[in-house]
């Protein structure tokens, strides 16, 4: 029966029409567009490889232990390093995380658990979305107006505030998404055992959503580590260690890897330019490692 | 073990109410309820603070800009001179540079981004290769912009200079090629900007394309459409709202991008159509002038920051609204 039907259909269909032919303009167009999009995809990968190769070639050549423990060189000085910039980046990103992570998670708890349908939650969600589009330089302008102009000095906390403003929306929105993914029956079971809503959140929702939340935090930290614009006129730059002569100079201009790259890339000295490449390599490796750690967390989630 | 059923239930019940150690189930104590209320209050406060924070950012920047806004008014936007000594300030060239570089990045990034999104969602490649390319394109977003700036100065500009010189010599009569590329300029800046908006555009477009119900494509194939006829006439139109949103968000990112532009655009206060002439953008203006600004210049720069804030917020909010409509329409249509 079936084979008969098949042959009947085959009789009615004009089989040559179904053949792929390069004399047919439709087939040619199809192949052409496939080639164009494929080529576009491959071309788009070139910059990444070019950047990575240049980083390892020019930055890797300069890489040595000395870079991590010495201070930046002055104009005609040879050698030197960017130890203080690495410390500065870590301190400022740490400060930013101290501000933005609790802030973001608390707000996310409200958005995901206590008032998901409230007007406040909708407003906060909209504001967080808006903040994701905030140009990083404007975070710097804000921190300049709110911290530098008030305290009267460029400082690490000012840089931290600027970075925190950029990290907050990422932390908040990913934490909210992660908490939404926690199965309702787990929360119901906890309520059934006599937990208050807060206990449900602390003992069930947050531990379950932790991998997702950590992924968001890591993404935010990775992004903040590479940011330059918000630090340019909040933390400025410094040629000295954060701890100088035994006292901690938090309220003084602070060096960072990103600003070091920017400053040194415009200098006419070969030593500084090589150092900018080495610093770029260190910065990219740092950012990639943090990203990969974040990815590992998210893989745990399932 | 051989207790009657009623007695068994009683002992079980006793175990629950008598000792709290025997079971983890118990009603919350007054302390628990207090903690609960405090915690609820705290989360509410932080959610509210998120809204206040945005208002604070706008008011803080706006407030600091107010004196300059009163003093210069609209002439700030229409004037082309930036002279600190004569206290004449205008940002028309910067606004032009911001829009011009972003539009160029949008055109190039849009073409590449959407091409990549199509190539990686329409089964051109085996899933493993698709994932590999997807990760590579996403990695582009992980590289800090200052590193792109460095790369632009030492790799990109020397690489495009021969082509730029050739175009200027042979096609100098076209306004786009009317000057020679002396180093930093609009083209290298726009190219790096393209690389930076590419991941945004391709990721969101890919989401939009994968959200198209497969049955639409299958129906098109069933009618005898070639792969590209199905893509161009069925899939792209269905996903068009989402792709448009992706382009808007990419445009928003390009407008606010700072470092790569500050390093590559040349910081020159001129209005020019030429791709090879140096220019300036609002964000680069802020980055370059803020660190050594005096009180008066500070206010003027705050004014420029307000303009940048207004432009990017507008574009981003429109983009988000378009995307929300796109998802609402698709999920509504799917049911």
Coordinates of C-alpha atoms in Angstrom, one line a residue:
Chain A
X1 CA 0.0 0.0 0.0
X2 CA 2.6 2.5 1.2
X3 CA 5.0 1.9 -1.6
X4 CA 2.2 2.4 -4.1
X5 CA 1.2 5.7 -2.6
X6 CA 4.8 6.7 -2.6
X7 CA 5.2 6.0 -6.3
X8 CA 2.0 7.9 -7.0
X9 CA 3.2 11.0 -5.2
X10 CA 6.6 10.6 -7.0
X11 CA 4.8 10.7 -10.3
X12 CA 3.1 14.0 -9.5
X13 CA 6.1 15.8 -8.2
X14 CA 8.4 17.3 -10.7
X15 CA 11.6 15.8 -9.3
X16 CA 14.2 17.9 -11.3
X17 CA 12.7 21.0 -9.6
X18 CA 13.8 19.6 -6.3
X19 CA 17.4 19.0 -7.4
X20 CA 19.9 21.5 -6.2
X21 CA 21.4 23.2 -9.3
X22 CA 23.9 26.0 -9.6
X23 CA 22.2 27.1 -12.9
X24 CA 19.1 27.9 -10.9
X25 CA 19.3 31.5 -9.6
X26 CA 17.6 30.5 -6.3
X27 CA 20.3 27.9 -5.6
X28 CA 23.1 30.3 -6.5
X29 CA 21.6 33.0 -4.2
X30 CA 21.2 30.5 -1.4
X31 CA 24.8 29.3 -1.6
X32 CA 26.1 32.9 -2.0
X33 CA 24.4 34.1 1.1
X34 CA 25.6 31.0 3.1
X35 CA 29.1 31.8 2.0
X36 CA 28.7 35.5 3.0
X37 CA 27.4 34.8 6.5
X38 CA 30.0 32.1 7.0
X39 CA 32.7 34.5 6.0
X40 CA 31.3 37.2 8.3
X41 CA 31.4 34.8 11.2
X42 CA 35.0 33.8 10.5
X43 CA 36.1 37.4 9.9
X44 CA 34.5 38.4 13.3
X45 CA 36.8 35.9 15.0
X46 CA 39.9 37.5 13.5
X47 CA 40.1 40.5 16.0
X48 CA 40.0 38.2 19.0
X49 CA 42.8 36.0 17.8
X50 CA 44.8 39.0 16.6
X51 CA 44.4 40.6 20.1
X52 CA 45.4 37.4 21.9
X53 CA 48.4 36.7 19.7
X54 CA 49.7 40.3 20.0
X55 CA 49.2 40.1 23.8
X56 CA 51.2 36.9 24.1
X57 CA 53.8 38.0 21.6
X58 CA 54.4 41.6 22.8
X59 CA 53.3 41.2 26.4
X60 CA 54.6 37.7 27.0
X61 CA 58.1 38.8 25.9
X62 CA 58.2 41.3 28.7
X63 CA 56.6 39.2 31.4
X64 CA 58.8 38.5 34.4
X65 CA 58.6 38.3 38.2
X66 CA 60.0 41.8 38.5
X67 CA 56.8 43.2 36.9
X68 CA 54.7 42.0 39.8
X69 CA 56.8 43.4 42.7
X70 CA 58.2 46.7 41.4
X71 CA 56.8 50.2 41.0
X72 CA 56.1 51.8 37.6
X73 CA 59.2 53.3 36.0
X74 CA 59.6 57.1 35.4
X75 CA 60.2 58.6 32.0
X76 CA 63.6 57.4 31.0
X77 CA 64.0 54.7 33.6
X78 CA 64.5 51.1 32.4
X79 CA 62.9 48.1 34.1
X80 CA 60.2 48.6 36.7
X81 CA 56.9 46.9 37.2
X82 CA 53.2 47.4 38.0
X83 CA 52.8 45.7 41.4
X84 CA 51.0 48.6 42.9
X85 CA 48.6 48.7 39.9
X86 CA 47.7 45.0 40.5
X87 CA 47.1 45.7 44.2
X88 CA 45.1 48.8 43.4
X89 CA 42.8 47.0 40.9
X90 CA 42.2 44.2 43.4
X91 CA 41.5 46.6 46.3
X92 CA 39.1 48.7 44.2
X93 CA 37.3 45.8 42.7
X94 CA 37.1 44.3 46.2
X95 CA 35.6 47.5 47.6
X96 CA 33.1 47.6 44.7
X97 CA 32.1 44.0 45.4
X98 CA 31.6 44.8 49.1
X99 CA 29.2 47.5 48.2
X100 CA 27.4 46.0 45.2
X101 CA 27.0 42.3 46.2
X102 CA 25.0 42.7 49.4
X103 CA 23.1 45.6 47.9
X104 CA 22.3 43.6 44.7
X105 CA 21.3 40.4 46.5
X106 CA 19.1 42.0 49.1
X107 CA 17.3 44.0 46.4
X108 CA 17.0 40.8 44.3
X109 CA 15.5 38.9 47.2
X110 CA 12.7 41.5 47.3
X111 CA 12.3 41.4 43.5
X112 CA 12.2 37.6 43.3
X113 CA 10.5 36.6 46.6
X114 CA 8.7 39.2 48.7
X115 CA 7.1 41.5 46.1
X116 CA 7.6 40.1 42.6
X117 CA 4.3 41.7 41.4
X118 CA 4.6 44.9 43.4
X119 CA 5.0 48.3 41.7
X120 CA 8.3 48.8 43.7
X121 CA 9.7 45.6 42.2
X122 CA 8.7 46.7 38.7
X123 CA 10.3 50.1 39.2
X124 CA 13.5 48.6 40.7
X125 CA 13.8 46.1 37.9
X126 CA 13.4 48.9 35.3
X127 CA 16.0 51.0 37.1
X128 CA 18.5 48.1 37.2
X129 CA 17.9 47.5 33.5
X130 CA 18.5 51.2 32.9
X131 CA 21.7 51.0 34.9
X132 CA 23.0 48.2 32.7
X133 CA 23.1 50.7 29.8
X134 CA 24.8 53.4 31.8
X135 CA 28.0 54.3 30.0
X136 CA 31.0 53.5 32.2
X137 CA 32.4 57.0 32.0
X138 CA 29.2 58.4 33.5
X139 CA 29.7 56.1 36.5
X140 CA 33.0 57.9 36.8
X141 CA 31.4 61.3 36.5
X142 CA 28.9 60.3 39.2
X143 CA 31.5 59.1 41.6
X144 CA 33.5 62.2 40.9
X145 CA 30.5 64.4 41.9
X146 CA 29.4 62.2 44.8
X147 CA 32.7 61.2 46.4
X148 CA 35.7 63.1 45.0
X149 CA 34.1 66.5 45.2
X150 CA 32.9 65.7 48.8
X151 CA 36.1 64.2 50.2
X152 CA 38.2 66.6 48.2
X153 CA 40.7 63.9 47.0
X154 CA 41.0 61.2 44.4
X155 CA 40.9 57.9 46.2
X156 CA 40.4 54.2 46.0
X157 CA 36.9 54.3 47.6
X158 CA 35.8 56.8 44.9
X159 CA 37.0 54.3 42.3
X160 CA 35.2 51.5 44.2
X161 CA 31.9 53.5 44.2
X162 CA 32.1 54.0 40.5
X163 CA 32.8 50.3 39.8
X164 CA 30.1 49.3 42.3
X165 CA 27.5 51.3 40.3
X166 CA 28.5 49.3 37.2
X167 CA 28.5 46.0 39.0
X168 CA 25.1 46.4 40.8
X169 CA 22.7 45.8 37.9
X170 CA 24.6 42.6 36.8
X171 CA 24.6 41.2 40.4
X172 CA 21.0 42.2 41.0
X173 CA 19.5 40.9 37.7
X174 CA 21.4 37.6 37.7
X175 CA 20.6 36.9 41.4
X176 CA 16.9 37.6 40.6
X177 CA 16.9 35.2 37.7
X178 CA 18.7 32.5 39.8
X179 CA 16.2 32.8 42.6
X180 CA 13.3 32.6 40.2
X181 CA 14.7 29.2 39.0
X182 CA 14.4 27.7 42.5
X183 CA 11.5 25.2 42.3
X184 CA 8.3 26.3 44.1
X185 CA 7.8 22.9 45.8
X186 CA 11.1 23.3 47.7
X187 CA 9.9 26.6 49.1
X188 CA 6.5 25.1 49.9
X189 CA 8.1 22.2 51.7
X190 CA 10.1 24.6 53.9
X191 CA 7.0 26.7 54.6
X192 CA 5.2 23.4 55.5
X193 CA 7.9 22.7 58.1
X194 CA 7.1 26.0 59.8
X195 CA 9.7 28.2 58.4
X196 CA 9.1 31.9 58.1
X197 CA 9.6 33.4 54.7
X198 CA 13.1 34.7 55.7
X199 CA 14.1 31.3 56.9
X200 CA 12.9 29.8 53.6
X201 CA 15.1 32.3 51.8
X202 CA 18.2 31.8 53.9
X203 CA 18.0 28.1 54.2
X204 CA 16.5 27.0 50.9
X205 CA 16.3 29.7 48.2
X206 CA 19.8 31.3 48.6
X207 CA 21.7 28.0 48.9
X208 CA 19.9 26.6 45.9
X209 CA 20.4 29.7 43.8
X210 CA 24.0 30.2 45.0
X211 CA 25.8 28.9 41.8
X212 CA 23.7 31.3 39.7
X213 CA 24.3 34.2 42.0
X214 CA 28.0 33.5 42.1
X215 CA 28.1 33.4 38.3
X216 CA 26.6 36.9 38.2
X217 CA 29.0 38.2 40.8
X218 CA 31.9 36.8 38.8
X219 CA 30.7 38.3 35.6
X220 CA 30.3 41.7 37.3
X221 CA 33.8 41.4 38.9
X222 CA 35.4 40.4 35.6
X223 CA 33.8 43.4 33.9
X224 CA 34.8 45.8 36.7
X225 CA 38.4 44.6 36.7
X226 CA 38.8 45.7 33.1
X227 CA 37.0 49.1 33.4
X228 CA 39.2 52.1 32.8
X229 CA 36.8 55.0 32.2
X230 CA 35.3 55.1 35.7
X231 CA 38.7 55.1 37.3
X232 CA 40.3 57.8 35.2
X233 CA 39.2 60.7 37.4
X234 CA 38.1 59.0 40.6
X235 CA 41.1 56.9 41.5
X236 CA 43.5 58.6 39.1
X237 CA 46.8 56.9 39.2
X238 CA 49.8 56.7 41.5
X239 CA 53.4 55.6 41.2
X240 CA 53.5 54.4 44.8
X241 CA 52.3 51.5 46.8
X242 CA 48.9 51.7 48.6
X243 CA 50.7 51.0 51.9
X244 CA 53.5 53.5 52.1
X245 CA 55.8 53.7 55.1
X246 CA 53.5 51.5 57.2
X247 CA 50.3 53.6 56.7
X248 CA 47.5 52.7 54.4
X249 CA 46.8 55.4 51.9
X250 CA 43.3 54.5 50.9
X251 CA 42.3 58.2 50.6
X252 CA 45.0 58.9 48.1
X253 CA 45.2 58.5 44.3
X254 CA 45.4 54.8 43.6
X255 CA 46.9 52.9 40.6
X256 CA 45.1 50.4 38.6
X257 CA 46.1 48.1 35.7
X258 CA 43.6 49.5 33.3
X259 CA 44.6 53.1 33.8
X260 CA 48.3 52.1 33.6
X261 CA 47.7 50.6 30.2
X262 CA 45.9 53.8 29.1
X263 CA 48.6 56.1 30.4
X264 CA 51.6 54.1 29.2
X265 CA 50.1 53.4 25.7
X266 CA 50.3 57.2 24.9
X267 CA 53.9 57.6 26.0
X268 CA 56.8 57.8 23.5
X269 CA 59.0 55.5 25.5
X270 CA 59.6 51.9 24.4
X271 CA 59.9 50.6 27.9
X272 CA 56.5 52.0 28.9
X273 CA 54.8 50.7 25.8
X274 CA 56.2 47.2 26.3
X275 CA 54.9 47.5 29.9
X276 CA 51.5 48.5 28.7
X277 CA 51.4 45.3 26.6
X278 CA 52.5 43.2 29.6
X279 CA 49.9 44.8 31.8
X280 CA 47.3 44.2 29.1
X281 CA 48.2 40.5 29.1
X282 CA 48.0 40.3 32.9
X283 CA 44.6 42.1 32.8
X284 CA 43.1 39.9 30.1
X285 CA 44.3 36.7 31.8
X286 CA 42.8 38.0 35.1
X287 CA 39.5 38.8 33.4
X288 CA 39.4 35.5 31.6
X289 CA 40.2 33.5 34.7
X290 CA 37.4 35.2 36.6
X291 CA 35.0 34.6 33.7
X292 CA 35.9 30.9 33.6
X293 CA 35.4 30.6 37.4
X294 CA 31.9 32.1 36.9
X295 CA 31.2 29.6 34.0
X296 CA 32.2 26.7 36.3
X297 CA 29.7 27.9 38.9
X298 CA 26.9 28.1 36.4
X299 CA 27.7 24.6 35.1
X300 CA 27.1 23.3 38.7
X301 CA 23.7 24.7 38.7
X302 CA 21.9 22.0 36.6
Chain B
X1 CA 5.4 -2.8 67.6
X2 CA 2.0 -4.4 68.0
X3 CA 0.3 -1.3 69.3
X4 CA -3.3 -0.6 68.1
X5 CA -3.6 2.0 65.4
X6 CA -5.0 4.7 67.6
X7 CA -2.2 4.5 70.2
X8 CA 0.4 4.6 67.5
X9 CA -1.0 7.9 66.2
X10 CA -1.0 9.3 69.7
X11 CA 2.6 8.6 70.4
X12 CA 3.6 10.0 67.0
X13 CA 1.6 13.2 67.8
X14 CA 3.2 13.5 71.2
X15 CA 6.6 13.2 69.7
X16 CA 5.9 16.2 67.5
X17 CA 4.4 18.6 70.1
X18 CA 6.3 17.5 73.2
X19 CA 9.9 18.0 72.2
X20 CA 11.3 20.2 69.5
X21 CA 14.4 18.1 69.2
X22 CA 12.5 15.1 68.0
X23 CA 11.4 16.8 64.9
X24 CA 12.5 19.8 62.8
X25 CA 8.9 20.9 62.3
X26 CA 7.6 23.6 64.6
X27 CA 5.8 26.9 64.4
X28 CA 8.0 30.0 64.2
X29 CA 8.9 31.6 67.6
X30 CA 8.4 35.3 68.2
X31 CA 12.1 35.8 67.6
X32 CA 11.8 34.2 64.2
X33 CA 8.9 36.4 63.3
X34 CA 10.8 39.5 64.3
X35 CA 13.8 38.5 62.3
X36 CA 11.5 37.8 59.4
X37 CA 10.0 41.3 59.6
X38 CA 13.4 43.0 59.8
X39 CA 14.7 41.0 56.9
X40 CA 11.6 41.8 54.8
X41 CA 12.1 45.5 55.6
X42 CA 15.7 45.3 54.7
X43 CA 15.1 43.8 51.3
X44 CA 12.4 46.4 50.7
X45 CA 14.8 49.2 51.5
X46 CA 17.4 47.9 49.1
X47 CA 14.9 47.5 46.3
X48 CA 13.8 51.1 47.0
X49 CA 17.4 52.2 47.1
X50 CA 17.9 50.9 43.6
X51 CA 15.3 53.3 42.3
X52 CA 16.7 56.1 44.4
X53 CA 20.2 55.4 43.2
X54 CA 19.2 56.0 39.6
X55 CA 17.5 59.3 40.6
X56 CA 20.5 60.2 42.7
X57 CA 22.8 59.6 39.7
X58 CA 20.7 61.8 37.4
X59 CA 20.2 64.5 40.0
X60 CA 23.9 64.6 41.1
X61 CA 25.2 65.0 37.6
X62 CA 22.3 67.3 36.6
X63 CA 22.8 69.4 39.7
X64 CA 26.5 69.9 39.1
X65 CA 25.8 70.8 35.5
X66 CA 23.0 73.3 36.3
X67 CA 25.3 76.4 36.5
X68 CA 26.8 75.6 33.1
X69 CA 23.4 74.8 31.6
X70 CA 22.0 78.2 32.7
X71 CA 25.1 80.0 31.5
X72 CA 25.5 78.4 28.0
X73 CA 22.0 77.1 27.4
X74 CA 21.4 75.7 23.9
X75 CA 24.4 77.4 22.4
X76 CA 26.5 74.7 24.1
X77 CA 24.9 72.2 21.7
X78 CA 25.1 74.3 18.5
X79 CA 28.6 75.9 19.0
X80 CA 31.7 74.3 17.6
X81 CA 34.5 76.0 19.6
X82 CA 36.1 74.6 22.7
X83 CA 38.4 77.3 24.1
X84 CA 39.2 77.1 27.7
X85 CA 41.0 80.5 27.8
X86 CA 38.1 82.4 26.2
X87 CA 35.6 80.3 28.2
X88 CA 33.8 79.4 25.0
X89 CA 32.4 75.9 25.0
X90 CA 30.4 74.0 22.5
X91 CA 30.1 70.3 21.8
X92 CA 28.5 70.1 18.4
X93 CA 31.6 68.4 17.0
X94 CA 31.5 65.9 19.9
X95 CA 27.8 65.2 19.4
X96 CA 28.5 64.7 15.7
X97 CA 31.5 62.4 16.4
X98 CA 29.5 60.4 18.9
X99 CA 26.6 59.8 16.5
X100 CA 28.8 59.3 13.4
X101 CA 31.1 56.7 15.0
X102 CA 28.1 54.9 16.6
X103 CA 26.2 54.8 13.3
X104 CA 29.3 53.5 11.5
X105 CA 29.7 50.8 14.2
X106 CA 26.0 50.0 14.1
X107 CA 26.1 49.5 10.3
X108 CA 29.1 47.3 10.3
X109 CA 28.3 45.6 13.6
X110 CA 24.7 45.1 12.5
X111 CA 25.8 43.4 9.3
X112 CA 28.3 41.1 11.0
X113 CA 26.2 40.6 14.1
X114 CA 23.0 39.6 12.3
X115 CA 25.0 37.4 9.8
X116 CA 26.7 35.6 12.7
X117 CA 23.3 35.2 14.5
X118 CA 21.8 33.6 11.3
X119 CA 24.8 31.5 10.6
X120 CA 24.8 30.1 14.2
X121 CA 21.1 29.4 14.5
X122 CA 20.0 28.1 11.2
X123 CA 21.8 24.7 11.3
X124 CA 24.6 25.6 9.0
X125 CA 27.1 24.0 11.4
X126 CA 27.1 21.0 13.6
X127 CA 26.1 22.0 17.2
X128 CA 29.6 21.6 18.6
X129 CA 31.1 24.1 16.1
X130 CA 28.1 26.4 16.6
X131 CA 28.9 26.4 20.3
X132 CA 32.6 27.1 19.6
X133 CA 31.9 30.1 17.4
X134 CA 29.3 31.4 19.9
X135 CA 31.9 31.3 22.7
X136 CA 34.5 33.0 20.6
X137 CA 32.2 35.8 19.7
X138 CA 31.2 36.2 23.4
X139 CA 34.9 36.2 24.3
X140 CA 35.2 39.4 22.3
X141 CA 33.0 41.1 24.9
X142 CA 35.3 39.9 27.7
X143 CA 38.4 41.8 26.5
X144 CA 38.6 45.2 28.3
X145 CA 38.1 48.2 26.1
X146 CA 41.5 49.7 27.0
X147 CA 43.1 46.6 25.6
X148 CA 41.2 47.1 22.3
X149 CA 42.5 50.7 22.4
X150 CA 46.1 49.5 22.8
X151 CA 45.6 47.0 20.0
X152 CA 44.0 49.7 17.8
X153 CA 47.0 52.0 18.3
X154 CA 49.7 49.4 17.6
X155 CA 48.0 46.9 15.3
X156 CA 44.9 48.2 13.6
X157 CA 46.0 51.7 12.6
X158 CA 49.3 50.5 10.9
X159 CA 47.3 47.7 9.3
X160 CA 44.6 49.9 7.7
X161 CA 46.9 52.8 6.8
X162 CA 48.0 51.5 3.3
X163 CA 44.4 50.9 2.3
X164 CA 43.4 54.3 3.7
X165 CA 46.2 56.1 1.8
X166 CA 45.2 54.3 -1.4
X167 CA 41.6 55.3 -1.0
X168 CA 42.5 58.9 -0.3
X169 CA 44.8 59.1 -3.3
X170 CA 42.4 57.6 -5.8
X171 CA 39.0 58.5 -4.4
X172 CA 39.8 61.7 -2.5
X173 CA 36.9 63.5 -4.2
X174 CA 34.5 61.4 -2.2
X175 CA 33.9 63.3 1.1
X176 CA 34.4 60.1 3.1
X177 CA 38.0 59.8 1.9
X178 CA 38.8 63.5 1.7
X179 CA 41.7 63.5 4.2
X180 CA 44.6 61.2 4.7
X181 CA 44.8 59.0 7.8
X182 CA 47.7 60.5 9.8
X183 CA 47.2 58.2 12.8
X184 CA 44.2 58.2 15.1
X185 CA 41.0 58.9 13.3
X186 CA 37.3 58.1 12.8
X187 CA 37.8 54.8 10.9
X188 CA 40.0 52.9 13.4
X189 CA 37.8 54.2 16.2
X190 CA 34.6 53.0 14.4
X191 CA 36.2 49.6 13.6
X192 CA 37.1 49.0 17.2
X193 CA 33.7 50.1 18.2
X194 CA 32.2 47.6 15.8
X195 CA 34.2 44.8 17.5
X196 CA 32.8 45.9 20.8
X197 CA 29.1 46.1 19.9
X198 CA 29.3 42.9 17.8
X199 CA 28.8 40.5 20.8
X200 CA 25.8 42.4 22.1
X201 CA 24.1 42.5 18.7
X202 CA 24.8 38.9 17.8
X203 CA 23.8 37.5 21.2
X204 CA 20.4 39.3 21.3
X205 CA 19.7 38.6 17.6
X206 CA 20.5 35.0 18.2
X207 CA 18.0 34.8 21.0
X208 CA 15.4 36.5 18.7
X209 CA 16.1 34.0 15.9
X210 CA 16.0 30.9 18.1
X211 CA 12.7 32.1 19.5
X212 CA 11.1 31.8 16.1
X213 CA 8.8 28.7 16.2
X214 CA 10.4 25.9 14.1
X215 CA 7.1 25.1 12.5
X216 CA 7.2 28.4 10.6
X217 CA 10.5 27.4 9.0
X218 CA 9.2 23.8 8.4
X219 CA 6.1 25.2 6.7
X220 CA 8.3 27.3 4.4
X221 CA 10.4 24.4 3.6
X222 CA 7.3 22.3 2.9
X223 CA 6.2 24.9 0.4
X224 CA 9.5 24.4 -1.5
X225 CA 11.4 27.4 -0.2
X226 CA 15.2 27.2 -0.3
X227 CA 17.0 27.7 3.0
X228 CA 17.6 31.3 2.3
X229 CA 14.2 32.0 1.1
X230 CA 12.9 30.7 4.4
X231 CA 15.4 32.8 6.3
X232 CA 14.8 36.0 4.4
X233 CA 11.0 35.8 4.0
X234 CA 9.9 33.9 7.1
X235 CA 12.4 33.8 9.9
X236 CA 13.9 37.3 9.6
X237 CA 10.6 39.1 9.4
X238 CA 9.3 37.1 12.4
X239 CA 12.4 37.9 14.4
X240 CA 12.7 41.5 13.1
X241 CA 11.4 43.2 16.3
X242 CA 14.0 41.4 18.4
X243 CA 16.8 42.1 16.0
X244 CA 15.7 45.8 15.9
X245 CA 15.9 45.8 19.7
X246 CA 19.4 44.2 19.5
X247 CA 20.5 47.0 17.2
X248 CA 19.2 49.6 19.5
X249 CA 21.0 48.2 22.5
X250 CA 24.2 47.9 20.4
X251 CA 23.8 51.5 19.4
X252 CA 23.4 52.5 23.0
X253 CA 26.6 50.7 23.9
X254 CA 28.5 52.4 21.1
X255 CA 27.3 55.8 22.2
X256 CA 28.7 55.4 25.7
X257 CA 31.9 53.6 24.9
X258 CA 34.8 55.6 26.1
X259 CA 38.3 54.2 26.3
X260 CA 38.8 52.8 22.8
X261 CA 37.6 56.0 21.4
X262 CA 39.6 58.2 23.7
X263 CA 42.7 56.3 22.5
X264 CA 41.8 56.1 18.8
X265 CA 39.6 58.9 17.7
X266 CA 42.3 61.6 17.8
X267 CA 40.7 64.1 20.1
X268 CA 40.2 66.8 17.5
X269 CA 37.4 69.3 17.7
X270 CA 36.2 69.3 14.1
X271 CA 33.2 68.5 12.1
X272 CA 34.1 66.2 9.1
X273 CA 32.5 63.6 7.0
X274 CA 35.9 62.0 6.3
X275 CA 36.5 58.6 7.7
X276 CA 40.2 59.3 8.1
X277 CA 40.2 62.6 9.9
X278 CA 40.5 62.8 13.6
X279 CA 37.4 63.6 15.6
X280 CA 36.0 63.5 19.1
X281 CA 33.1 62.1 21.0
X282 CA 31.3 63.1 24.1
X283 CA 32.6 60.2 26.2
X284 CA 36.2 60.8 25.0
X285 CA 35.9 64.5 25.7
X286 CA 35.0 63.6 29.3
X287 CA 37.8 61.1 29.7
X288 CA 40.4 63.4 28.3
X289 CA 39.5 66.7 30.0
X290 CA 38.1 65.7 33.4
X291 CA 41.4 64.7 35.1
X292 CA 42.8 68.2 34.7
X293 CA 39.7 70.3 34.8
X294 CA 39.3 73.4 36.9
X295 CA 36.0 74.4 38.6
X296 CA 34.4 76.1 35.6
X297 CA 35.5 73.5 33.2
X298 CA 34.1 70.9 35.6
X299 CA 30.6 72.3 35.3
X300 CA 30.8 72.5 31.5
X301 CA 32.0 68.8 31.4
X302 CA 29.1 67.9 33.7
X303 CA 26.8 69.5 31.1
X304 CA 28.3 67.3 28.4
X305 CA 27.8 64.3 30.7
X306 CA 24.1 65.2 31.0
X307 CA 23.8 65.2 27.2
X308 CA 25.5 61.8 27.0
X309 CA 23.3 60.5 29.8
X310 CA 20.2 61.7 28.0
X311 CA 21.1 60.3 24.6
X312 CA 22.1 56.8 26.0
X313 CA 19.2 56.5 28.3
X314 CA 16.8 57.4 25.5
X315 CA 18.3 54.8 23.1
X316 CA 18.6 52.1 25.8
X317 CA 15.0 52.5 27.1
X318 CA 13.7 52.4 23.5
X319 CA 15.7 49.3 22.8
X320 CA 14.5 47.6 26.0
X321 CA 10.9 48.5 25.2
X322 CA 11.2 47.1 21.6
X323 CA 12.7 43.9 23.0
X324 CA 9.9 43.5 25.5
X325 CA 7.4 43.9 22.7
X326 CA 9.2 41.3 20.7
X327 CA 9.1 38.7 23.4
X328 CA 5.5 39.5 24.3
X329 CA 4.5 39.1 20.7
X330 CA 6.4 35.8 20.1
X331 CA 5.2 34.1 23.3
X332 CA 1.7 35.4 22.7
X333 CA 1.8 34.0 19.1
X334 CA 3.3 30.7 20.3
X335 CA 0.3 29.9 22.4

